């Protein structure tokens, strides 16, 4: 039986005003569902769910979210649950009841932290307490032996060696891994998004720096994995993973969240029983013709699906970061070494992302 890795934003609300927000406009549309709707979806579809990561919006704002994760842990303990939080979680669990519910239910935490300097992170996130909240949540994870990852934006404004060094130092203090999400212009490429889109050269430079000074656990990115490790990395979007929005809409990817990508809603009866065919109507695995003579064709397969859609609105074009087609391996960048350490994360099979760790 096929099981899905689900990303679920149960709430549309957020207590920050991030300059780069992926879902600001989308979260304004529609009403979020009730706890009873969430439970009904889980009851009907639990056998088809492997993992759930709660992200997009700040889920911990809503007390009902704590009730949901506790309900799932009590009734369906085999579902692994994770939370991506801007750090506000540490404020909410000052309530003892919520603390106990979350501690029993959540296996893994991703804590958003884009800068190692408090003032810079606060400015980017539009919340003066953002840095302190993040550190307090990391402290909670360390004290409660929870898997913790610092997730940072991979963007033009923060991908520099000094900042990366600082983030690794914080990660070391709290026994955390690091994860980089490359910035996506989900609201279209405009002057604001251009401020954040990193260049190919910037990304290659930073990834090589990390590989030299620290360890690369995985590059779950079809293009950069093929370029820098020569390994095949399958884009999980719509294959193994789904995204659920606050109003219950289902899309194939964290970043493909607008109307044209909706394949169903969790209020539909037993929705996960017939979702695959609907997804295939959107996520057709097209390898662009321009990739046909590239030596990485069968590994990369045109690159990351969501980037191709967001940049070009089609899969007929290759990844916007591709500098190919590459006619032979001598044209490729120098390889980097991957860590031999074993690790497991909900996000590693959920979306194109990159994991790192201190040596």
mmCIF file of C-alpha atoms in Angstrom:
data_model
loop_
_atom_site.group_PDB
_atom_site.id
_atom_site.type_symbol
_atom_site.label_atom_id
_atom_site.label_comp_id
_atom_site.label_asym_id
_atom_site.label_seq_id
_atom_site.Cartn_x
_atom_site.Cartn_y
_atom_site.Cartn_z
ATOM 1 C CA UNK A 1 0.000 0.000 0.000
ATOM 2 C CA UNK A 2 1.325 3.413 -0.988
ATOM 3 C CA UNK A 3 1.963 5.777 1.912
ATOM 4 C CA UNK A 4 2.394 9.529 1.667
ATOM 5 C CA UNK A 5 4.700 12.009 3.366
ATOM 6 C CA UNK A 6 2.420 14.946 4.039
ATOM 7 C CA UNK A 7 3.207 18.592 4.633
ATOM 8 C CA UNK A 8 0.255 20.179 6.395
ATOM 9 C CA UNK A 9 -0.396 23.808 7.227
ATOM 10 C CA UNK A 10 -3.393 23.440 9.509
ATOM 11 C CA UNK A 11 -3.611 27.195 10.080
ATOM 12 C CA UNK A 12 -3.370 30.169 7.759
ATOM 13 C CA UNK A 13 -2.312 32.498 10.560
ATOM 14 C CA UNK A 14 1.267 33.537 11.212
ATOM 15 C CA UNK A 15 2.718 35.911 13.784
ATOM 16 C CA UNK A 16 5.604 37.034 11.607
ATOM 17 C CA UNK A 17 5.892 39.160 8.482
ATOM 18 C CA UNK A 18 8.731 37.500 6.620
ATOM 19 C CA UNK A 19 10.013 39.550 3.714
ATOM 20 C CA UNK A 20 10.251 36.414 1.567
ATOM 21 C CA UNK A 21 6.977 34.730 2.604
ATOM 22 C CA UNK A 22 6.111 31.785 0.320
ATOM 23 C CA UNK A 23 2.385 31.796 0.996
ATOM 24 C CA UNK A 24 1.296 35.290 2.033
ATOM 25 C CA UNK A 25 -1.275 35.702 -0.722
ATOM 26 C CA UNK A 26 -2.428 32.085 -0.697
ATOM 27 C CA UNK A 27 -3.030 32.110 3.061
ATOM 28 C CA UNK A 28 -5.421 35.043 2.645
ATOM 29 C CA UNK A 29 -7.730 32.833 0.572
ATOM 30 C CA UNK A 30 -10.315 30.576 2.179
ATOM 31 C CA UNK A 31 -11.032 29.648 5.767
ATOM 32 C CA UNK A 32 -9.101 27.114 7.773
ATOM 33 C CA UNK A 33 -10.874 23.940 8.804
ATOM 34 C CA UNK A 34 -11.892 22.745 12.252
ATOM 35 C CA UNK A 35 -10.395 20.092 14.502
ATOM 36 C CA UNK A 36 -13.284 17.771 13.607
ATOM 37 C CA UNK A 37 -12.372 18.064 9.890
ATOM 38 C CA UNK A 38 -8.735 17.249 10.631
ATOM 39 C CA UNK A 39 -9.644 14.211 12.710
ATOM 40 C CA UNK A 40 -12.071 12.897 10.090
ATOM 41 C CA UNK A 41 -9.384 13.122 7.404
ATOM 42 C CA UNK A 42 -6.918 11.235 9.584
ATOM 43 C CA UNK A 43 -9.463 8.583 10.562
ATOM 44 C CA UNK A 44 -10.333 7.917 6.927
ATOM 45 C CA UNK A 45 -6.806 8.041 5.496
ATOM 46 C CA UNK A 46 -4.361 7.065 8.261
ATOM 47 C CA UNK A 47 -3.363 3.821 6.553
ATOM 48 C CA UNK A 48 -2.017 5.825 3.619
ATOM 49 C CA UNK A 49 0.037 8.256 5.719
ATOM 50 C CA UNK A 50 3.653 7.612 6.698
ATOM 51 C CA UNK A 51 4.706 11.009 8.058
ATOM 52 C CA UNK A 52 3.253 14.459 8.640
ATOM 53 C CA UNK A 53 5.211 17.677 8.888
ATOM 54 C CA UNK A 54 3.227 20.673 10.067
ATOM 55 C CA UNK A 55 4.414 23.861 8.380
ATOM 56 C CA UNK A 56 3.282 26.955 6.425
ATOM 57 C CA UNK A 57 1.690 29.357 8.860
ATOM 58 C CA UNK A 58 2.620 28.904 12.522
ATOM 59 C CA UNK A 59 0.661 25.827 13.586
ATOM 60 C CA UNK A 60 1.453 26.229 17.272
ATOM 61 C CA UNK A 61 -0.624 29.423 17.395
ATOM 62 C CA UNK A 62 -3.766 27.276 17.511
ATOM 63 C CA UNK A 63 -4.476 25.208 20.645
ATOM 64 C CA UNK A 64 -6.474 22.782 18.473
ATOM 65 C CA UNK A 65 -3.286 21.856 16.647
ATOM 66 C CA UNK A 66 -1.909 20.448 19.910
ATOM 67 C CA UNK A 67 -5.112 18.422 20.267
ATOM 68 C CA UNK A 68 -4.712 17.086 16.719
ATOM 69 C CA UNK A 69 -1.149 15.849 17.133
ATOM 70 C CA UNK A 70 -2.024 14.269 20.464
ATOM 71 C CA UNK A 71 -5.056 12.562 18.887
ATOM 72 C CA UNK A 72 -2.897 11.131 16.092
ATOM 73 C CA UNK A 73 -0.251 9.901 18.517
ATOM 74 C CA UNK A 74 -2.855 8.194 20.684
ATOM 75 C CA UNK A 75 -4.815 6.546 17.858
ATOM 76 C CA UNK A 76 -2.193 6.127 15.107
ATOM 77 C CA UNK A 77 1.219 6.025 16.801
ATOM 78 C CA UNK A 78 3.002 4.724 13.677
ATOM 79 C CA UNK A 79 2.579 8.079 11.944
ATOM 80 C CA UNK A 80 5.741 10.079 12.538
ATOM 81 C CA UNK A 81 4.982 13.737 13.257
ATOM 82 C CA UNK A 82 7.221 16.764 12.863
ATOM 83 C CA UNK A 83 6.792 20.496 13.326
ATOM 84 C CA UNK A 84 8.377 23.344 11.428
ATOM 85 C CA UNK A 85 8.121 26.381 13.684
ATOM 86 C CA UNK A 86 9.378 29.947 13.648
ATOM 87 C CA UNK A 87 10.121 29.394 17.339
ATOM 88 C CA UNK A 88 6.801 30.547 18.772
ATOM 89 C CA UNK A 89 6.265 26.955 19.895
ATOM 90 C CA UNK A 90 8.507 27.721 22.890
ATOM 91 C CA UNK A 91 6.068 30.415 23.993
ATOM 92 C CA UNK A 92 2.990 28.231 23.688
ATOM 93 C CA UNK A 93 4.384 25.363 25.746
ATOM 94 C CA UNK A 94 4.643 27.594 28.790
ATOM 95 C CA UNK A 95 1.156 26.151 29.187
ATOM 96 C CA UNK A 96 1.812 22.823 30.964
ATOM 97 C CA UNK A 97 -1.007 20.936 29.253
ATOM 98 C CA UNK A 98 0.150 21.961 25.773
ATOM 99 C CA UNK A 99 3.753 21.141 26.731
ATOM 100 C CA UNK A 100 2.817 17.602 27.683
ATOM 101 C CA UNK A 101 0.683 17.039 24.577
ATOM 102 C CA UNK A 102 3.393 18.219 22.208
ATOM 103 C CA UNK A 103 6.243 16.462 23.989
ATOM 104 C CA UNK A 104 4.439 13.138 23.730
ATOM 105 C CA UNK A 105 3.357 13.652 20.122
ATOM 106 C CA UNK A 106 6.039 15.426 18.077
ATOM 107 C CA UNK A 107 9.095 13.392 17.092
ATOM 108 C CA UNK A 108 11.066 15.978 15.186
ATOM 109 C CA UNK A 109 11.409 19.769 15.063
ATOM 110 C CA UNK A 110 12.560 22.141 12.366
ATOM 111 C CA UNK A 111 13.301 25.593 13.761
ATOM 112 C CA UNK A 112 13.506 28.500 11.327
ATOM 113 C CA UNK A 113 16.659 30.568 11.773
ATOM 114 C CA UNK A 114 18.075 32.440 8.785
ATOM 115 C CA UNK A 115 20.746 34.581 10.405
ATOM 116 C CA UNK A 116 23.165 33.915 13.256
ATOM 117 C CA UNK A 117 22.766 37.564 14.321
ATOM 118 C CA UNK A 118 19.575 38.326 16.242
ATOM 119 C CA UNK A 119 18.927 41.747 14.709
ATOM 120 C CA UNK A 120 19.284 40.517 11.129
ATOM 121 C CA UNK A 121 17.011 37.546 11.695
ATOM 122 C CA UNK A 122 14.414 39.734 13.400
ATOM 123 C CA UNK A 123 14.449 42.211 10.518
ATOM 124 C CA UNK A 124 14.024 39.486 7.901
ATOM 125 C CA UNK A 125 11.193 37.871 9.843
ATOM 126 C CA UNK A 126 9.435 41.061 10.891
ATOM 127 C CA UNK A 127 9.339 39.966 14.533
ATOM 128 C CA UNK A 128 11.690 41.319 17.193
ATOM 129 C CA UNK A 129 11.500 38.111 19.269
ATOM 130 C CA UNK A 130 12.157 35.751 16.351
ATOM 131 C CA UNK A 131 15.752 34.920 17.316
ATOM 132 C CA UNK A 132 15.027 34.318 21.001
ATOM 133 C CA UNK A 133 11.974 32.175 20.223
ATOM 134 C CA UNK A 134 14.069 30.021 17.874
ATOM 135 C CA UNK A 135 16.828 29.485 20.448
ATOM 136 C CA UNK A 136 14.280 28.673 23.153
ATOM 137 C CA UNK A 137 12.703 26.000 20.947
ATOM 138 C CA UNK A 138 16.132 24.542 20.207
ATOM 139 C CA UNK A 139 16.789 24.504 23.943
ATOM 140 C CA UNK A 140 13.520 22.624 24.490
ATOM 141 C CA UNK A 141 14.570 20.049 21.867
ATOM 142 C CA UNK A 142 17.949 19.508 23.493
ATOM 143 C CA UNK A 143 16.443 19.141 26.966
ATOM 144 C CA UNK A 144 13.805 16.686 25.739
ATOM 145 C CA UNK A 145 16.064 14.682 23.406
ATOM 146 C CA UNK A 146 14.054 15.624 20.306
ATOM 147 C CA UNK A 147 15.518 15.485 16.804
ATOM 148 C CA UNK A 148 16.199 19.113 15.935
ATOM 149 C CA UNK A 149 17.133 20.851 12.712
ATOM 150 C CA UNK A 150 17.808 24.505 12.033
ATOM 151 C CA UNK A 151 16.150 25.293 8.719
ATOM 152 C CA UNK A 152 17.437 28.375 6.950
ATOM 153 C CA UNK A 153 16.531 30.212 3.794
ATOM 154 C CA UNK A 154 18.957 29.743 0.925
ATOM 155 C CA UNK A 155 18.880 33.254 -0.482
ATOM 156 C CA UNK A 156 21.016 36.047 -1.816
ATOM 157 C CA UNK A 157 20.759 37.965 1.476
ATOM 158 C CA UNK A 158 22.094 35.307 3.858
ATOM 159 C CA UNK A 159 24.236 32.847 1.876
ATOM 160 C CA UNK A 160 27.656 34.058 2.912
ATOM 161 C CA UNK A 161 30.436 32.262 4.758
ATOM 162 C CA UNK A 162 30.232 34.367 7.923
ATOM 163 C CA UNK A 163 26.530 33.673 8.405
ATOM 164 C CA UNK A 164 26.868 29.981 7.569
ATOM 165 C CA UNK A 165 29.664 29.631 10.134
ATOM 166 C CA UNK A 166 27.464 31.258 12.769
ATOM 167 C CA UNK A 167 24.522 28.976 12.043
ATOM 168 C CA UNK A 168 26.752 25.905 12.363
ATOM 169 C CA UNK A 169 28.009 27.197 15.727
ATOM 170 C CA UNK A 170 24.437 27.542 16.985
ATOM 171 C CA UNK A 171 23.616 24.081 15.654
ATOM 172 C CA UNK A 172 26.582 22.646 17.556
ATOM 173 C CA UNK A 173 25.416 24.249 20.802
ATOM 174 C CA UNK A 174 22.002 22.594 20.501
ATOM 175 C CA UNK A 175 22.962 19.239 18.903
ATOM 176 C CA UNK A 176 21.044 20.186 15.779
ATOM 177 C CA UNK A 177 21.437 19.512 12.086
ATOM 178 C CA UNK A 178 21.007 22.215 9.465
ATOM 179 C CA UNK A 179 18.713 22.223 6.459
ATOM 180 C CA UNK A 180 18.681 24.686 3.593
ATOM 181 C CA UNK A 181 15.592 25.481 1.553
ATOM 182 C CA UNK A 182 16.491 27.349 -1.603
ATOM 183 C CA UNK A 183 14.311 30.408 -2.028
ATOM 184 C CA UNK A 184 11.432 30.059 -4.515
ATOM 185 C CA UNK A 185 9.505 32.988 -6.027
ATOM 186 C CA UNK A 186 6.066 31.490 -5.387
ATOM 187 C CA UNK A 187 4.307 34.809 -6.040
ATOM 188 C CA UNK A 188 6.116 35.376 -9.338
ATOM 189 C CA UNK A 189 9.469 36.870 -10.257
ATOM 190 C CA UNK A 190 9.323 40.564 -9.386
ATOM 191 C CA UNK A 191 11.619 43.129 -7.781
ATOM 192 C CA UNK A 192 11.031 41.673 -4.310
ATOM 193 C CA UNK A 193 11.827 38.103 -5.322
ATOM 194 C CA UNK A 194 14.924 39.213 -7.228
ATOM 195 C CA UNK A 195 16.303 40.442 -3.907
ATOM 196 C CA UNK A 196 16.272 36.864 -2.605
ATOM 197 C CA UNK A 197 16.925 34.557 -5.581
ATOM 198 C CA UNK A 198 20.513 33.291 -5.137
ATOM 199 C CA UNK A 199 22.765 32.910 -8.148
ATOM 200 C CA UNK A 200 24.077 29.570 -9.367
ATOM 201 C CA UNK A 201 27.610 30.709 -8.545
ATOM 202 C CA UNK A 202 26.597 31.673 -4.992
ATOM 203 C CA UNK A 203 25.013 28.266 -4.406
ATOM 204 C CA UNK A 204 27.956 26.285 -5.757
ATOM 205 C CA UNK A 205 30.384 28.365 -3.682
ATOM 206 C CA UNK A 206 28.425 27.884 -0.457
ATOM 207 C CA UNK A 207 27.862 24.162 -0.996
ATOM 208 C CA UNK A 208 31.580 23.633 -1.585
ATOM 209 C CA UNK A 209 32.393 25.699 1.513
ATOM 210 C CA UNK A 210 30.030 23.574 3.624
ATOM 211 C CA UNK A 211 31.465 20.354 2.201
ATOM 212 C CA UNK A 212 34.998 21.474 3.119
ATOM 213 C CA UNK A 213 34.314 22.774 6.634
ATOM 214 C CA UNK A 214 31.375 20.615 7.720
ATOM 215 C CA UNK A 215 29.509 17.586 6.369
ATOM 216 C CA UNK A 216 26.831 17.290 3.708
ATOM 217 C CA UNK A 217 24.299 14.675 4.769
ATOM 218 C CA UNK A 218 22.196 14.787 1.624
ATOM 219 C CA UNK A 219 21.375 16.954 -1.354
ATOM 220 C CA UNK A 220 17.793 15.988 -2.071
ATOM 221 C CA UNK A 221 17.739 18.210 -5.134
ATOM 222 C CA UNK A 222 17.667 16.587 -8.553
ATOM 223 C CA UNK A 223 19.927 19.151 -10.204
ATOM 224 C CA UNK A 224 22.532 19.893 -7.538
ATOM 225 C CA UNK A 225 22.780 16.286 -6.451
ATOM 226 C CA UNK A 226 23.486 15.239 -10.041
ATOM 227 C CA UNK A 227 25.973 18.055 -10.560
ATOM 228 C CA UNK A 228 27.934 17.758 -7.339
ATOM 229 C CA UNK A 229 27.657 14.111 -6.275
ATOM 230 C CA UNK A 230 26.767 12.308 -9.536
ATOM 231 C CA UNK A 231 24.011 10.542 -7.592
ATOM 232 C CA UNK A 232 20.393 10.280 -8.598
ATOM 233 C CA UNK A 233 18.030 12.248 -6.374
ATOM 234 C CA UNK A 234 14.359 11.711 -7.109
ATOM 235 C CA UNK A 235 12.142 14.766 -6.711
ATOM 236 C CA UNK A 236 9.441 13.524 -4.284
ATOM 237 C CA UNK A 237 6.867 16.172 -5.279
ATOM 238 C CA UNK A 238 3.643 14.367 -6.093
ATOM 239 C CA UNK A 239 5.367 10.983 -5.978
ATOM 240 C CA UNK A 240 5.816 10.414 -2.264
ATOM 241 C CA UNK A 241 4.726 13.759 -0.845
ATOM 242 C CA UNK A 242 1.707 16.058 -0.732
ATOM 243 C CA UNK A 243 0.930 19.494 0.668
ATOM 244 C CA UNK A 244 -2.302 20.293 2.529
ATOM 245 C CA UNK A 245 -3.284 23.949 2.872
ATOM 246 C CA UNK A 246 -5.277 25.502 5.707
ATOM 247 C CA UNK A 247 -8.597 25.245 3.840
ATOM 248 C CA UNK A 248 -7.961 21.563 3.145
ATOM 249 C CA UNK A 249 -6.806 21.917 -0.466
ATOM 250 C CA UNK A 250 -4.213 19.374 -1.568
ATOM 251 C CA UNK A 251 -1.343 20.159 -3.950
ATOM 252 C CA UNK A 252 1.663 18.093 -5.092
ATOM 253 C CA UNK A 253 4.303 20.416 -3.658
ATOM 254 C CA UNK A 254 5.085 22.840 -0.851
ATOM 255 C CA UNK A 255 5.755 25.545 -3.407
ATOM 256 C CA UNK A 256 2.998 24.832 -5.948
ATOM 257 C CA UNK A 257 0.110 26.181 -3.924
ATOM 258 C CA UNK A 258 -2.075 28.152 -6.311
ATOM 259 C CA UNK A 259 -5.397 27.229 -7.873
ATOM 260 C CA UNK A 260 -4.030 25.459 -10.936
ATOM 261 C CA UNK A 261 -2.179 22.921 -8.784
ATOM 262 C CA UNK A 262 -5.060 21.854 -6.510
ATOM 263 C CA UNK A 263 -5.877 18.140 -6.874
ATOM 264 C CA UNK A 264 -8.451 17.695 -4.121
ATOM 265 C CA UNK A 265 -9.505 18.619 -0.610
ATOM 266 C CA UNK A 266 -9.279 16.643 2.614
ATOM 267 C CA UNK A 267 -13.023 17.075 3.150
ATOM 268 C CA UNK A 268 -13.622 14.656 0.266
ATOM 269 C CA UNK A 269 -14.358 11.111 1.410
ATOM 270 C CA UNK A 270 -11.249 8.890 1.568
ATOM 271 C CA UNK A 271 -9.411 11.388 -0.600
ATOM 272 C CA UNK A 272 -6.040 9.612 -0.555
ATOM 273 C CA UNK A 273 -7.549 6.561 -2.238
ATOM 274 C CA UNK A 274 -7.772 8.288 -5.605
ATOM 275 C CA UNK A 275 -5.308 11.156 -5.509
ATOM 276 C CA UNK A 276 -2.489 9.685 -7.633
ATOM 277 C CA UNK A 277 -4.212 9.947 -11.003
ATOM 278 C CA UNK A 278 -5.169 13.552 -10.308
ATOM 279 C CA UNK A 279 -1.569 14.405 -9.473
ATOM 280 C CA UNK A 280 -0.294 12.788 -12.651
ATOM 281 C CA UNK A 281 -2.409 15.212 -14.644
ATOM 282 C CA UNK A 282 -0.228 18.001 -13.220
ATOM 283 C CA UNK A 283 3.114 16.406 -12.413
ATOM 284 C CA UNK A 284 3.863 14.631 -15.681
ATOM 285 C CA UNK A 285 7.484 13.546 -15.604
ATOM 286 C CA UNK A 286 8.632 15.416 -18.692
ATOM 287 C CA UNK A 287 12.331 15.537 -19.531
ATOM 288 C CA UNK A 288 12.893 18.595 -21.744
ATOM 289 C CA UNK A 289 14.251 18.028 -25.247
ATOM 290 C CA UNK A 290 17.174 20.317 -24.467
ATOM 291 C CA UNK A 291 18.348 17.704 -21.933
ATOM 292 C CA UNK A 292 18.541 14.865 -24.464
ATOM 293 C CA UNK A 293 22.265 15.231 -25.167
ATOM 294 C CA UNK A 294 23.249 15.924 -21.549
ATOM 295 C CA UNK A 295 25.320 13.328 -19.680
ATOM 296 C CA UNK A 296 23.144 13.923 -16.599
ATOM 297 C CA UNK A 297 19.837 13.354 -18.382
ATOM 298 C CA UNK A 298 18.864 10.131 -16.605
ATOM 299 C CA UNK A 299 20.022 11.336 -13.189
ATOM 300 C CA UNK A 300 18.731 14.900 -13.204
ATOM 301 C CA UNK A 301 15.701 14.441 -15.520
ATOM 302 C CA UNK A 302 15.443 18.153 -16.117
ATOM 303 C CA UNK A 303 15.866 19.284 -12.516
ATOM 304 C CA UNK A 304 13.477 20.220 -9.728
ATOM 305 C CA UNK A 305 9.817 20.186 -10.717
ATOM 306 C CA UNK A 306 8.591 23.142 -8.686
ATOM 307 C CA UNK A 307 11.407 25.431 -9.858
ATOM 308 C CA UNK A 308 10.587 24.680 -13.487
ATOM 309 C CA UNK A 309 6.912 25.441 -12.927
ATOM 310 C CA UNK A 310 7.573 28.614 -10.929
ATOM 311 C CA UNK A 311 10.059 30.042 -13.408
ATOM 312 C CA UNK A 312 8.531 28.882 -16.690
ATOM 313 C CA UNK A 313 5.011 27.521 -15.932
ATOM 314 C CA UNK A 314 5.924 24.348 -17.805
ATOM 315 C CA UNK A 315 8.045 21.225 -17.472
ATOM 316 C CA UNK A 316 9.206 21.546 -21.059
ATOM 317 C CA UNK A 317 12.129 23.672 -19.881
ATOM 318 C CA UNK A 318 15.020 22.564 -17.716
ATOM 319 C CA UNK A 319 15.776 23.752 -14.186
ATOM 320 C CA UNK A 320 16.551 27.501 -14.136
ATOM 321 C CA UNK A 321 19.828 26.779 -12.334
ATOM 322 C CA UNK A 322 21.063 24.413 -15.040
ATOM 323 C CA UNK A 323 24.111 25.623 -16.997
ATOM 324 C CA UNK A 324 24.022 22.652 -19.363
ATOM 325 C CA UNK A 325 23.399 20.629 -21.299
ATOM 326 C CA UNK A 326 26.694 19.006 -20.308
ATOM 327 C CA UNK A 327 28.267 17.003 -23.110
ATOM 328 C CA UNK A 328 30.795 15.163 -20.938
ATOM 329 C CA UNK A 329 31.718 14.789 -17.271
ATOM 330 C CA UNK A 330 34.706 17.111 -17.647
ATOM 331 C CA UNK A 331 32.231 19.986 -18.004
ATOM 332 C CA UNK A 332 30.749 19.348 -14.548
ATOM 333 C CA UNK A 333 31.766 21.108 -11.312
ATOM 334 C CA UNK A 334 34.199 19.370 -8.988
ATOM 335 C CA UNK A 335 32.442 16.723 -6.892
ATOM 336 C CA UNK A 336 31.833 17.109 -3.173
ATOM 337 C CA UNK A 337 31.870 14.284 -0.655
ATOM 338 C CA UNK A 338 28.721 13.235 1.175
ATOM 339 C CA UNK A 339 28.816 12.257 4.835
ATOM 340 C CA UNK A 340 28.685 8.568 5.697
ATOM 341 C CA UNK A 341 26.641 9.288 8.797
ATOM 342 C CA UNK A 342 23.163 7.811 8.813
ATOM 343 C CA UNK A 343 20.235 10.067 9.526
ATOM 344 C CA UNK A 344 16.487 10.124 9.122
ATOM 345 C CA UNK A 345 14.200 13.084 8.667
ATOM 346 C CA UNK A 346 10.620 13.626 7.585
ATOM 347 C CA UNK A 347 11.843 16.328 5.219
ATOM 348 C CA UNK A 348 14.387 14.145 3.439
ATOM 349 C CA UNK A 349 11.606 12.338 1.606
ATOM 350 C CA UNK A 350 9.163 15.193 1.533
ATOM 351 C CA UNK A 351 10.601 18.010 -0.590
ATOM 352 C CA UNK A 352 13.771 19.024 -2.448
ATOM 353 C CA UNK A 353 16.018 20.197 0.367
ATOM 354 C CA UNK A 354 19.588 19.895 1.652
ATOM 355 C CA UNK A 355 20.869 18.625 5.022
ATOM 356 C CA UNK A 356 24.184 19.400 6.729
ATOM 357 C CA UNK A 357 25.854 18.629 10.062
ATOM 358 C CA UNK A 358 28.937 19.597 12.057
ATOM 359 C CA UNK A 359 31.896 17.236 11.853
#
